[in-house]
Short mmCIF file of N, CA and C in Angstrom, two decimals:
data_model
loop_
_atom_site.label_atom_id
_atom_site.label_comp_id
_atom_site.label_asym_id
_atom_site.label_seq_id
_atom_site.Cartn_x
_atom_site.Cartn_y
_atom_site.Cartn_z
N THR A 1 191.65 112.27 63.65
CA THR A 1 190.39 112.53 63.99
C THR A 1 189.07 112.03 63.22
N SER A 2 188.07 111.76 63.74
CA SER A 2 186.81 111.44 63.26
C SER A 2 186.39 112.46 61.96
N GLN A 3 185.39 111.94 61.35
CA GLN A 3 184.83 112.94 60.31
C GLN A 3 184.03 114.18 60.77
N ILE A 4 183.37 114.05 62.15
CA ILE A 4 182.92 115.09 62.77
C ILE A 4 183.93 115.89 63.40
N ALA A 5 185.10 115.65 63.92
CA ALA A 5 185.99 116.56 64.39
C ALA A 5 186.65 117.42 63.23
N ARG A 6 186.92 116.80 62.10
CA ARG A 6 187.49 117.45 60.85
C ARG A 6 186.42 118.39 60.47
N ALA A 7 185.04 117.86 60.45
CA ALA A 7 184.13 119.03 60.04
C ALA A 7 184.08 120.27 60.93
N HIS A 8 184.08 119.92 62.23
CA HIS A 8 184.33 121.16 63.07
C HIS A 8 185.56 122.00 62.71
N GLY A 9 186.65 121.51 62.53
CA GLY A 9 187.84 122.08 62.06
C GLY A 9 187.52 123.00 60.65
N HIS A 10 186.81 122.45 59.84
CA HIS A 10 186.27 123.01 58.77
C HIS A 10 185.38 124.21 58.93
N MET A 11 184.49 124.08 59.98
CA MET A 11 183.81 125.26 60.39
C MET A 11 184.55 126.11 61.03
N LEU A 12 185.55 125.88 61.78
CA LEU A 12 186.66 127.00 62.37
C LEU A 12 186.90 127.84 61.40
N ARG A 13 187.38 127.27 60.23
CA ARG A 13 187.94 127.80 59.17
C ARG A 13 186.91 128.93 58.59
N ALA A 14 185.68 128.61 58.46
CA ALA A 14 184.63 129.47 57.82
C ALA A 14 184.65 130.64 58.83
N ARG A 15 184.64 130.57 60.01
CA ARG A 15 184.52 131.57 60.98
C ARG A 15 185.70 132.50 61.14
N THR A 16 186.79 132.49 60.60
CA THR A 16 187.78 133.25 60.91
C THR A 16 188.11 134.44 59.44
N ASP A 17 188.48 135.05 59.69
CA ASP A 17 189.11 136.05 58.59
C ASP A 17 190.40 135.32 57.87
N ALA A 18 191.22 134.76 58.54
CA ALA A 18 192.37 134.13 57.72
C ALA A 18 193.05 133.32 58.49
N ILE A 19 193.85 132.27 57.88
CA ILE A 19 194.30 131.07 58.42
C ILE A 19 195.70 131.24 57.99
N LEU A 20 196.61 130.88 59.04
CA LEU A 20 198.00 130.99 58.64
C LEU A 20 198.76 129.82 58.99
N VAL A 21 199.74 129.54 57.85
CA VAL A 21 200.80 128.28 58.09
C VAL A 21 201.85 128.89 57.78
N GLY A 22 203.08 128.30 58.01
CA GLY A 22 204.48 128.38 57.85
C GLY A 22 204.80 127.79 56.17
N SER A 23 206.03 128.32 55.79
CA SER A 23 206.21 127.72 54.48
C SER A 23 206.75 126.24 54.61
N GLY A 24 207.05 125.92 55.78
CA GLY A 24 207.44 124.57 56.03
C GLY A 24 206.26 123.50 55.79
N THR A 25 205.04 124.02 56.29
CA THR A 25 203.73 123.25 56.07
C THR A 25 203.36 123.19 54.65
N VAL A 26 203.62 124.33 53.92
CA VAL A 26 203.14 124.22 52.53
C VAL A 26 203.94 123.34 51.77
N ARG A 27 205.59 123.20 51.93
CA ARG A 27 206.45 122.50 51.62
C ARG A 27 206.03 120.77 51.79
N ASP A 28 205.89 120.55 53.09
CA ASP A 28 205.70 119.34 53.43
C ASP A 28 204.35 118.78 52.90
N ASP A 29 203.44 119.54 53.50
CA ASP A 29 201.89 119.01 53.30
C ASP A 29 201.10 119.40 52.04
N ASP A 30 201.59 120.55 51.43
CA ASP A 30 200.89 121.14 50.42
C ASP A 30 199.40 121.07 50.70
N PRO A 31 199.02 122.07 51.61
CA PRO A 31 197.62 122.01 51.93
C PRO A 31 196.85 123.04 51.19
N ASP A 32 195.51 122.82 51.21
CA ASP A 32 194.36 123.61 50.54
C ASP A 32 194.17 124.58 51.49
N LEU A 33 193.87 124.48 52.59
CA LEU A 33 193.29 125.62 53.76
C LEU A 33 192.09 126.25 53.31
N THR A 34 191.18 125.53 52.45
CA THR A 34 190.01 126.02 52.62
C THR A 34 188.88 125.49 53.21
N CYS A 35 187.49 125.94 53.49
CA CYS A 35 186.33 125.27 54.02
C CYS A 35 185.81 124.56 52.97
N ARG A 36 185.66 123.26 53.41
CA ARG A 36 185.25 122.28 52.43
C ARG A 36 183.85 121.61 52.76
N LEU A 37 183.03 122.56 53.63
CA LEU A 37 181.80 121.90 54.19
C LEU A 37 180.59 122.58 53.08
N PRO A 38 179.67 121.31 52.90
CA PRO A 38 178.85 121.58 51.74
C PRO A 38 178.15 122.95 52.20
N GLY A 39 178.12 123.74 51.10
CA GLY A 39 177.35 125.03 51.13
C GLY A 39 178.32 126.25 51.82
N LEU A 40 179.59 126.08 52.11
CA LEU A 40 180.33 127.01 52.79
C LEU A 40 181.59 127.19 52.22
N SER A 41 181.71 126.79 51.00
CA SER A 41 182.86 126.86 50.36
C SER A 41 183.39 128.28 49.88
N ASN A 42 182.40 128.99 49.70
CA ASN A 42 182.47 130.68 49.69
C ASN A 42 182.90 131.30 50.83
N HIS A 43 183.07 130.52 52.14
CA HIS A 43 183.40 131.00 53.01
C HIS A 43 184.86 130.80 53.58
N SER A 44 185.46 130.40 52.77
CA SER A 44 186.80 129.98 53.13
C SER A 44 187.47 131.25 53.51
N PRO A 45 188.68 131.42 54.45
CA PRO A 45 189.45 132.38 54.85
C PRO A 45 190.34 132.75 53.95
N ILE A 46 190.93 133.94 54.18
CA ILE A 46 192.24 134.42 53.39
C ILE A 46 193.35 133.32 53.88
N ARG A 47 193.94 132.80 52.82
CA ARG A 47 195.07 131.72 53.23
C ARG A 47 196.43 132.72 53.34
N VAL A 48 197.20 132.60 54.56
CA VAL A 48 198.21 133.37 54.69
C VAL A 48 199.38 132.64 54.88
N VAL A 49 200.62 132.70 54.09
CA VAL A 49 201.76 131.92 54.41
C VAL A 49 202.81 132.80 54.82
N LEU A 50 203.52 132.33 55.92
CA LEU A 50 204.65 132.95 56.69
C LEU A 50 205.89 132.21 56.06
N ALA A 51 206.34 133.06 55.02
CA ALA A 51 207.59 132.58 54.28
C ALA A 51 208.98 132.54 55.13
N GLY A 52 209.79 131.65 55.00
CA GLY A 52 210.97 131.61 55.77
C GLY A 52 212.01 132.26 54.76
N THR A 53 213.11 131.43 54.49
CA THR A 53 214.10 132.11 53.51
C THR A 53 213.59 131.81 52.03
N HIS A 54 212.56 130.97 51.83
CA HIS A 54 212.12 130.58 50.68
C HIS A 54 210.58 131.12 50.37
N LEU A 55 210.10 131.34 48.99
CA LEU A 55 208.82 131.62 49.06
C LEU A 55 207.95 130.21 48.65
N PRO A 56 206.90 129.99 48.81
CA PRO A 56 206.04 128.80 48.47
C PRO A 56 205.92 128.67 47.11
N PRO A 57 206.40 127.31 46.38
CA PRO A 57 206.48 127.18 45.15
C PRO A 57 205.25 127.56 44.33
N LEU A 58 205.28 127.83 42.93
CA LEU A 58 204.17 128.20 42.18
C LEU A 58 203.30 126.92 41.93
N THR A 59 203.97 125.83 42.09
CA THR A 59 203.24 124.67 41.93
C THR A 59 202.38 124.28 42.92
N SER A 60 202.38 124.91 44.09
CA SER A 60 201.57 124.43 45.58
C SER A 60 200.21 124.78 45.19
N LYS A 61 199.34 124.02 46.13
CA LYS A 61 197.80 123.99 45.84
C LYS A 61 197.42 125.35 46.22
N LEU A 62 198.01 126.14 47.13
CA LEU A 62 197.84 127.35 47.30
C LEU A 62 197.80 128.32 46.16
N ALA A 63 199.09 128.51 45.61
CA ALA A 63 199.34 129.25 44.62
C ALA A 63 198.29 129.12 43.31
N SER A 64 198.48 127.56 43.17
CA SER A 64 197.37 127.32 41.87
C SER A 64 195.89 127.75 42.23
N THR A 65 195.42 128.06 43.47
CA THR A 65 194.03 128.36 43.64
C THR A 65 193.72 129.63 44.23
N ALA A 66 194.73 130.65 43.92
CA ALA A 66 194.90 131.88 44.51
C ALA A 66 193.62 132.84 43.75
N SER A 67 193.10 132.36 42.60
CA SER A 67 192.09 132.86 42.12
C SER A 67 190.69 132.58 42.77
N VAL A 68 190.73 131.48 43.38
CA VAL A 68 189.48 131.01 44.04
C VAL A 68 189.38 131.32 45.24
N ALA A 69 190.30 131.37 46.39
CA ALA A 69 190.53 131.99 47.82
C ALA A 69 191.60 132.81 47.79
N PRO A 70 191.81 133.82 48.22
CA PRO A 70 193.01 134.87 48.44
C PRO A 70 193.89 134.17 49.06
N VAL A 71 195.25 134.14 48.85
CA VAL A 71 196.63 133.82 49.39
C VAL A 71 197.39 134.98 49.27
N TRP A 72 197.86 135.15 50.55
CA TRP A 72 198.68 136.13 51.17
C TRP A 72 200.06 135.75 51.59
N ILE A 73 201.20 136.28 51.21
CA ILE A 73 202.55 135.66 51.55
C ILE A 73 203.22 136.94 52.40
N MET A 74 203.58 136.69 53.53
CA MET A 74 204.14 137.57 54.44
C MET A 74 205.69 137.01 54.39
N ALA A 75 206.57 137.93 53.89
CA ALA A 75 208.07 137.72 53.63
C ALA A 75 208.86 138.79 54.14
N ALA A 76 209.90 138.23 54.55
CA ALA A 76 211.07 139.54 54.87
C ALA A 76 211.60 140.14 53.64
N PRO A 77 212.09 141.19 53.67
CA PRO A 77 212.79 141.84 52.64
C PRO A 77 213.94 141.20 51.98
N GLN A 78 214.84 140.41 52.62
CA GLN A 78 215.81 139.59 52.07
C GLN A 78 215.24 138.60 51.30
N THR A 79 214.17 137.91 51.59
CA THR A 79 213.71 136.70 51.11
C THR A 79 212.98 137.11 49.79
N LEU A 80 212.34 138.69 49.69
CA LEU A 80 211.85 139.03 48.60
C LEU A 80 212.78 139.48 47.55
N ALA A 81 213.91 139.93 47.90
CA ALA A 81 215.01 140.34 47.16
C ALA A 81 215.76 138.97 46.54
N ASN A 82 215.81 138.15 47.28
CA ASN A 82 216.45 136.95 46.68
C ASN A 82 215.76 136.19 45.74
N GLU A 83 214.21 136.25 45.73
CA GLU A 83 213.54 135.40 45.18
C GLU A 83 212.61 136.23 44.23
N ASP A 84 213.24 137.33 43.52
CA ASP A 84 212.54 138.37 42.81
C ASP A 84 211.41 137.70 41.77
N ALA A 85 212.07 136.70 41.05
CA ALA A 85 211.48 136.16 39.92
C ALA A 85 210.23 135.52 40.39
N ALA A 86 210.58 134.59 41.44
CA ALA A 86 209.21 133.94 41.95
C ALA A 86 208.35 134.83 42.81
N ALA A 87 208.78 135.74 43.25
CA ALA A 87 207.72 136.90 43.62
C ALA A 87 206.75 137.23 42.46
N GLY A 88 207.58 137.42 41.44
CA GLY A 88 206.73 137.97 40.50
C GLY A 88 205.62 136.96 39.91
N GLN A 89 206.12 135.69 39.93
CA GLN A 89 205.31 134.77 39.36
C GLN A 89 204.13 134.55 40.23
N LEU A 90 204.35 134.40 41.45
CA LEU A 90 203.28 134.12 42.60
C LEU A 90 202.07 135.49 42.35
N GLU A 91 202.72 136.65 42.25
CA GLU A 91 202.01 137.78 41.98
C GLU A 91 200.89 137.77 40.58
N GLN A 92 201.58 137.16 39.61
CA GLN A 92 200.88 136.80 38.44
C GLN A 92 199.63 135.95 38.63
N ALA A 93 200.05 134.87 39.43
CA ALA A 93 199.14 133.69 39.85
C ALA A 93 198.16 134.27 40.68
N GLY A 94 198.03 135.51 41.19
CA GLY A 94 196.96 135.94 42.00
C GLY A 94 197.22 136.28 43.46
N CYS A 95 198.36 135.90 43.82
CA CYS A 95 199.01 135.90 45.29
C CYS A 95 199.24 137.48 45.65
N ARG A 96 198.96 137.74 46.84
CA ARG A 96 199.73 139.21 47.40
C ARG A 96 200.76 139.08 48.27
N LEU A 97 201.90 139.92 47.99
CA LEU A 97 203.01 139.64 48.75
C LEU A 97 203.10 140.87 49.80
N PHE A 98 203.24 140.37 50.93
CA PHE A 98 203.69 141.55 51.68
C PHE A 98 205.10 141.55 52.29
N GLU A 99 205.43 142.76 52.37
CA GLU A 99 207.22 142.99 52.91
C GLU A 99 206.93 143.33 54.22
N VAL A 100 207.25 142.48 55.36
CA VAL A 100 207.04 142.72 56.75
C VAL A 100 208.63 142.92 57.34
N THR A 101 208.73 143.19 58.67
CA THR A 101 209.98 143.53 59.32
C THR A 101 210.57 142.04 59.66
N GLU A 102 211.71 141.82 59.56
CA GLU A 102 212.43 140.62 59.68
C GLU A 102 213.38 140.74 61.11
N VAL A 103 213.15 139.56 61.44
CA VAL A 103 214.33 139.35 62.79
C VAL A 103 214.89 138.09 62.33
N GLY A 104 216.57 137.93 62.10
CA GLY A 104 217.07 136.89 61.74
C GLY A 104 216.76 136.33 60.50
N ALA A 105 216.41 137.26 59.60
CA ALA A 105 215.87 136.97 57.98
C ALA A 105 214.69 136.19 57.98
N ARG A 106 213.93 136.08 58.85
CA ARG A 106 212.64 135.53 59.13
C ARG A 106 211.54 136.67 59.57
N PRO A 107 210.56 136.54 58.95
CA PRO A 107 209.26 137.45 59.36
C PRO A 107 209.02 137.49 60.79
N TRP A 108 209.15 138.98 61.38
CA TRP A 108 208.83 139.25 62.71
C TRP A 108 207.30 139.22 63.12
N LEU A 109 206.98 138.20 63.97
CA LEU A 109 205.43 137.96 64.23
C LEU A 109 204.54 139.28 64.49
N PRO A 110 205.17 140.16 65.52
CA PRO A 110 204.17 141.37 65.66
C PRO A 110 204.11 142.30 64.39
N SER A 111 205.18 142.21 63.41
CA SER A 111 204.87 143.12 62.02
C SER A 111 203.96 142.20 61.34
N VAL A 112 204.04 140.96 61.22
CA VAL A 112 202.99 140.10 60.36
C VAL A 112 201.78 140.64 60.93
N CYS A 113 201.34 140.46 62.15
CA CYS A 113 200.09 140.50 62.96
C CYS A 113 199.60 142.33 62.57
N GLU A 114 200.47 143.08 62.62
CA GLU A 114 200.11 144.53 62.32
C GLU A 114 199.69 144.47 60.72
N ALA A 115 200.47 143.80 60.01
CA ALA A 115 199.86 143.90 58.56
C ALA A 115 198.70 143.48 58.18
N LEU A 116 198.39 142.35 58.93
CA LEU A 116 197.03 141.70 58.81
C LEU A 116 195.80 142.61 59.26
N VAL A 117 196.36 143.26 60.61
CA VAL A 117 195.02 144.01 61.06
C VAL A 117 195.02 145.23 60.08
N ALA A 118 196.08 145.87 59.77
CA ALA A 118 196.03 146.90 58.69
C ALA A 118 194.98 146.40 57.52
N GLU A 119 194.78 145.10 57.11
CA GLU A 119 193.97 144.69 56.10
C GLU A 119 192.71 144.39 56.48
N GLY A 120 192.44 144.56 57.90
CA GLY A 120 191.20 144.11 58.34
C GLY A 120 190.98 142.97 58.96
N VAL A 121 191.98 142.17 58.98
CA VAL A 121 191.74 140.76 59.64
C VAL A 121 191.74 141.11 61.30
N THR A 122 191.08 140.45 61.96
CA THR A 122 190.73 140.63 63.29
C THR A 122 190.70 139.12 64.07
N ARG A 123 190.38 138.19 62.98
CA ARG A 123 190.60 136.71 63.83
C ARG A 123 191.28 135.77 62.94
N LEU A 124 192.45 135.48 63.47
CA LEU A 124 193.50 134.72 62.79
C LEU A 124 193.46 133.45 63.31
N LEU A 125 193.38 132.36 62.57
CA LEU A 125 193.45 130.77 62.89
C LEU A 125 194.91 130.35 62.52
N VAL A 126 195.83 130.07 63.65
CA VAL A 126 197.08 129.68 63.14
C VAL A 126 196.99 128.13 63.20
N GLU A 127 197.18 127.58 61.94
CA GLU A 127 196.94 126.19 61.70
C GLU A 127 198.25 125.53 61.12
N GLY A 128 199.26 126.08 61.42
CA GLY A 128 200.69 125.40 61.32
C GLY A 128 201.32 124.43 62.28
N GLY A 129 202.33 124.28 62.28
CA GLY A 129 203.02 123.05 62.84
C GLY A 129 203.43 123.47 64.44
N PRO A 130 203.98 122.87 65.21
CA PRO A 130 204.70 123.07 66.46
C PRO A 130 205.53 124.21 66.48
N THR A 131 206.41 124.50 65.66
CA THR A 131 207.57 125.71 65.58
C THR A 131 206.75 126.91 65.42
N LEU A 132 205.66 127.10 64.59
CA LEU A 132 204.71 128.18 64.63
C LEU A 132 204.22 128.69 65.95
N TRP A 133 203.25 127.24 66.20
CA TRP A 133 202.59 127.55 67.44
C TRP A 133 203.33 128.20 68.54
N ARG A 134 204.67 127.63 68.84
CA ARG A 134 205.43 127.91 69.79
C ARG A 134 205.83 129.41 69.86
N ALA A 135 206.25 129.79 68.62
CA ALA A 135 206.60 131.21 68.15
C ALA A 135 205.48 132.10 68.52
N PHE A 136 204.03 132.05 68.25
CA PHE A 136 203.31 132.72 68.59
C PHE A 136 203.16 132.90 70.26
N ALA A 137 202.98 131.58 70.73
CA ALA A 137 202.97 131.41 72.19
C ALA A 137 204.14 132.51 72.88
N GLN A 138 205.26 132.14 72.45
CA GLN A 138 206.27 133.03 73.16
C GLN A 138 206.29 134.49 72.77
N ALA A 139 205.39 134.98 71.95
CA ALA A 139 205.37 136.54 71.74
C ALA A 139 204.21 136.79 72.24
N GLY A 140 203.50 136.15 72.97
CA GLY A 140 202.15 136.30 73.55
C GLY A 140 200.96 136.79 72.52
N LEU A 141 201.16 136.21 71.26
CA LEU A 141 200.13 136.64 70.20
C LEU A 141 199.03 135.63 70.29
N ALA A 142 198.65 134.87 71.12
CA ALA A 142 197.59 133.81 71.27
C ALA A 142 196.50 134.24 72.15
N ASP A 143 195.22 134.15 72.08
CA ASP A 143 194.23 134.36 72.79
C ASP A 143 193.36 133.17 73.13
N GLU A 144 193.09 132.07 72.12
CA GLU A 144 192.61 131.14 72.41
C GLU A 144 193.37 129.85 71.86
N VAL A 145 193.38 128.69 72.58
CA VAL A 145 193.98 127.30 72.13
C VAL A 145 192.89 126.44 72.11
N LEU A 146 192.84 125.66 70.72
CA LEU A 146 191.75 124.55 70.57
C LEU A 146 192.58 123.38 70.42
N LEU A 147 192.44 122.44 71.13
CA LEU A 147 193.10 121.24 71.10
C LEU A 147 192.30 120.13 70.74
N PHE A 148 192.44 119.26 69.58
CA PHE A 148 191.59 118.05 69.23
C PHE A 148 192.35 116.84 69.73
N ARG A 149 191.74 115.85 70.16
CA ARG A 149 192.18 114.72 70.56
C ARG A 149 191.69 113.60 69.99
N ALA A 150 192.10 112.77 69.25
CA ALA A 150 191.62 111.60 68.55
C ALA A 150 191.37 110.58 69.67
N GLY A 151 189.99 110.08 69.74
CA GLY A 151 189.72 108.70 70.30
C GLY A 151 189.85 109.12 71.96
N MET A 152 189.74 110.32 72.62
CA MET A 152 189.87 110.57 73.93
C MET A 152 188.35 110.88 74.54
N ALA A 153 187.58 111.12 73.82
CA ALA A 153 186.22 111.58 74.61
C ALA A 153 186.03 110.63 75.60
N ALA A 154 185.72 109.41 75.28
CA ALA A 154 185.08 108.52 76.46
C ALA A 154 186.17 108.46 77.45
N ALA A 155 187.56 108.36 77.11
CA ALA A 155 188.61 108.13 78.29
C ALA A 155 188.77 109.40 79.14
N GLU A 156 188.63 110.59 78.57
CA GLU A 156 188.87 111.84 79.32
C GLU A 156 187.53 112.30 80.12
N ALA A 157 186.53 111.87 79.72
CA ALA A 157 185.26 112.20 80.40
C ALA A 157 185.18 112.34 81.93
N SER A 158 185.87 111.36 82.63
CA SER A 158 186.11 111.68 84.03
C SER A 158 186.85 112.28 84.62
N ARG A 159 187.60 112.70 83.81
CA ARG A 159 188.70 113.65 84.52
C ARG A 159 188.37 114.93 84.49
N GLY A 160 187.33 115.54 83.75
CA GLY A 160 186.87 116.80 83.73
C GLY A 160 187.75 117.87 82.75
N LEU A 161 187.66 119.13 83.11
CA LEU A 161 188.41 119.69 82.00
C LEU A 161 189.60 120.32 82.82
N GLN A 162 190.96 120.06 82.12
CA GLN A 162 192.11 120.34 82.78
C GLN A 162 193.00 120.34 81.77
N GLU A 163 194.32 120.90 81.77
CA GLU A 163 195.10 121.42 80.92
C GLU A 163 196.34 119.78 80.79
N PRO A 164 196.52 119.42 79.56
CA PRO A 164 197.23 118.28 79.45
C PRO A 164 198.65 118.88 79.92
N PRO A 165 199.34 118.21 80.33
CA PRO A 165 200.77 118.57 80.87
C PRO A 165 201.63 118.93 79.67
N PHE A 166 201.56 118.35 78.23
CA PHE A 166 202.49 118.61 77.18
C PHE A 166 202.19 119.92 76.65
N LEU A 167 200.95 120.51 76.85
CA LEU A 167 200.78 122.07 76.29
C LEU A 167 201.43 122.78 76.84
N ARG A 168 201.87 122.75 78.13
CA ARG A 168 202.76 123.92 78.57
C ARG A 168 204.06 123.93 78.12
N GLN A 169 204.47 122.81 77.62
CA GLN A 169 205.84 122.41 77.03
C GLN A 169 205.63 123.03 75.77
N MET A 170 204.71 123.03 74.94
CA MET A 170 204.64 123.28 73.62
C MET A 170 204.11 124.67 73.26
N LEU A 171 203.69 125.30 74.28
CA LEU A 171 203.16 126.73 74.27
C LEU A 171 203.68 127.44 75.26
N PRO A 172 205.27 127.74 75.23
CA PRO A 172 205.53 128.47 76.52
C PRO A 172 205.38 129.90 76.52
N GLY A 173 205.00 130.41 77.69
CA GLY A 173 204.73 131.94 77.55
C GLY A 173 203.40 132.12 77.68
N LEU A 174 202.59 131.05 77.51
CA LEU A 174 200.99 131.17 77.75
C LEU A 174 200.48 130.92 79.13
N THR A 175 199.78 131.26 79.58
CA THR A 175 198.76 130.91 80.91
C THR A 175 197.58 130.62 80.58
N LEU A 176 197.42 129.45 80.31
CA LEU A 176 196.01 128.65 79.99
C LEU A 176 195.12 128.47 81.01
N ARG A 177 194.13 128.82 80.67
CA ARG A 177 192.70 128.50 81.28
C ARG A 177 191.79 127.88 80.72
N PRO A 178 191.42 126.70 81.23
CA PRO A 178 190.33 125.74 80.59
C PRO A 178 189.08 126.44 80.67
N VAL A 179 188.41 126.42 79.44
CA VAL A 179 187.07 126.90 79.32
C VAL A 179 185.92 126.00 78.89
N ASP A 180 186.43 125.11 78.25
CA ASP A 180 185.52 124.10 77.62
C ASP A 180 185.77 122.84 76.98
N ARG A 181 185.23 121.96 77.04
CA ARG A 181 185.61 120.57 76.84
C ARG A 181 184.26 119.90 76.02
N ARG A 182 184.58 119.36 74.82
CA ARG A 182 183.42 119.18 73.99
C ARG A 182 183.80 117.55 73.35
N ALA A 183 182.71 116.66 73.40
CA ALA A 183 183.17 115.18 72.75
C ALA A 183 182.49 115.76 71.35
N LEU A 184 183.32 115.06 70.25
CA LEU A 184 182.99 115.46 68.77
C LEU A 184 183.12 113.78 68.25
N GLY A 185 182.17 112.98 68.70
CA GLY A 185 181.92 111.72 68.18
C GLY A 185 183.01 111.06 69.14
N PRO A 186 183.89 110.33 68.59
CA PRO A 186 184.87 109.57 69.43
C PRO A 186 185.89 110.44 70.08
N ASP A 187 186.28 111.66 69.62
CA ASP A 187 187.05 112.64 69.92
C ASP A 187 186.85 113.69 70.89
N GLU A 188 187.78 114.53 71.26
CA GLU A 188 187.39 115.67 72.18
C GLU A 188 188.11 116.70 71.76
N MET A 189 187.33 117.97 71.98
CA MET A 189 188.18 119.32 71.72
C MET A 189 187.77 119.99 73.17
N LEU A 190 189.29 120.48 73.36
CA LEU A 190 189.32 121.28 74.70
C LEU A 190 189.71 122.73 74.03
N THR A 191 189.17 123.70 74.84
CA THR A 191 189.44 125.10 74.47
C THR A 191 189.75 125.63 75.90
N PHE A 192 191.11 126.32 75.55
CA PHE A 192 191.49 127.11 76.53
C PHE A 192 191.97 128.51 76.28
N HIS A 193 191.84 129.55 77.18
CA HIS A 193 192.00 131.02 76.88
C HIS A 193 193.20 131.37 77.48
N HIS A 194 193.75 132.22 76.80
CA HIS A 194 195.34 132.73 77.53
C HIS A 194 194.76 133.92 78.60
N ASP A 195 195.22 133.60 79.75
CA ASP A 195 194.97 134.61 80.89
C ASP A 195 195.94 135.77 80.94
N ARG A 196 195.72 136.57 80.30
CA ARG A 196 196.72 137.89 80.42
C ARG A 196 196.72 138.71 81.74
N SER A 197 195.83 138.29 82.64
CA SER A 197 195.77 138.84 83.89
C SER A 197 196.99 138.57 84.89
N THR A 198 197.74 137.33 84.42
CA THR A 198 198.77 137.05 85.55
C THR A 198 199.97 137.32 85.06
#
């Protein structure tokens, strides 16, 4: 996407309480997950990692910057028990670890959301990959979907606001209602709301 679309993505981060990714994203991309817009760096959200069978490495950007912007790690009891030493090192680095209910040795999403709400998080941005998006959709835990599409602003302008067919496959369990289409330079951003009345 273009610079203007990426800047809009960072603005979304500044407007949320927390941003969530899975441990696979931390392992593969080593993201920073902060707001990097001029003047808004102090508005970075709490960075939440949904740990699988392993905790994120101490060498990750998240762990090494936990003193700058909060890092919360949601993990199943089995993961915390298996990686007790790593858990202690992450806590020393400034990360907070939460023990949440597990299903199949992985954190159960309703338990994760309950833990976040208990800490005052009411607006969560899920910025992980397709596996995480699908899991939130299947659990019915998504209210809004924002889709950024590179280079599609002019090509899609004549089609109006409609749901791309691949979204239904990527987000099973959601009934999406298109509410907004916005050009961001050469790119477009589509906004959908999950219609809970159906």
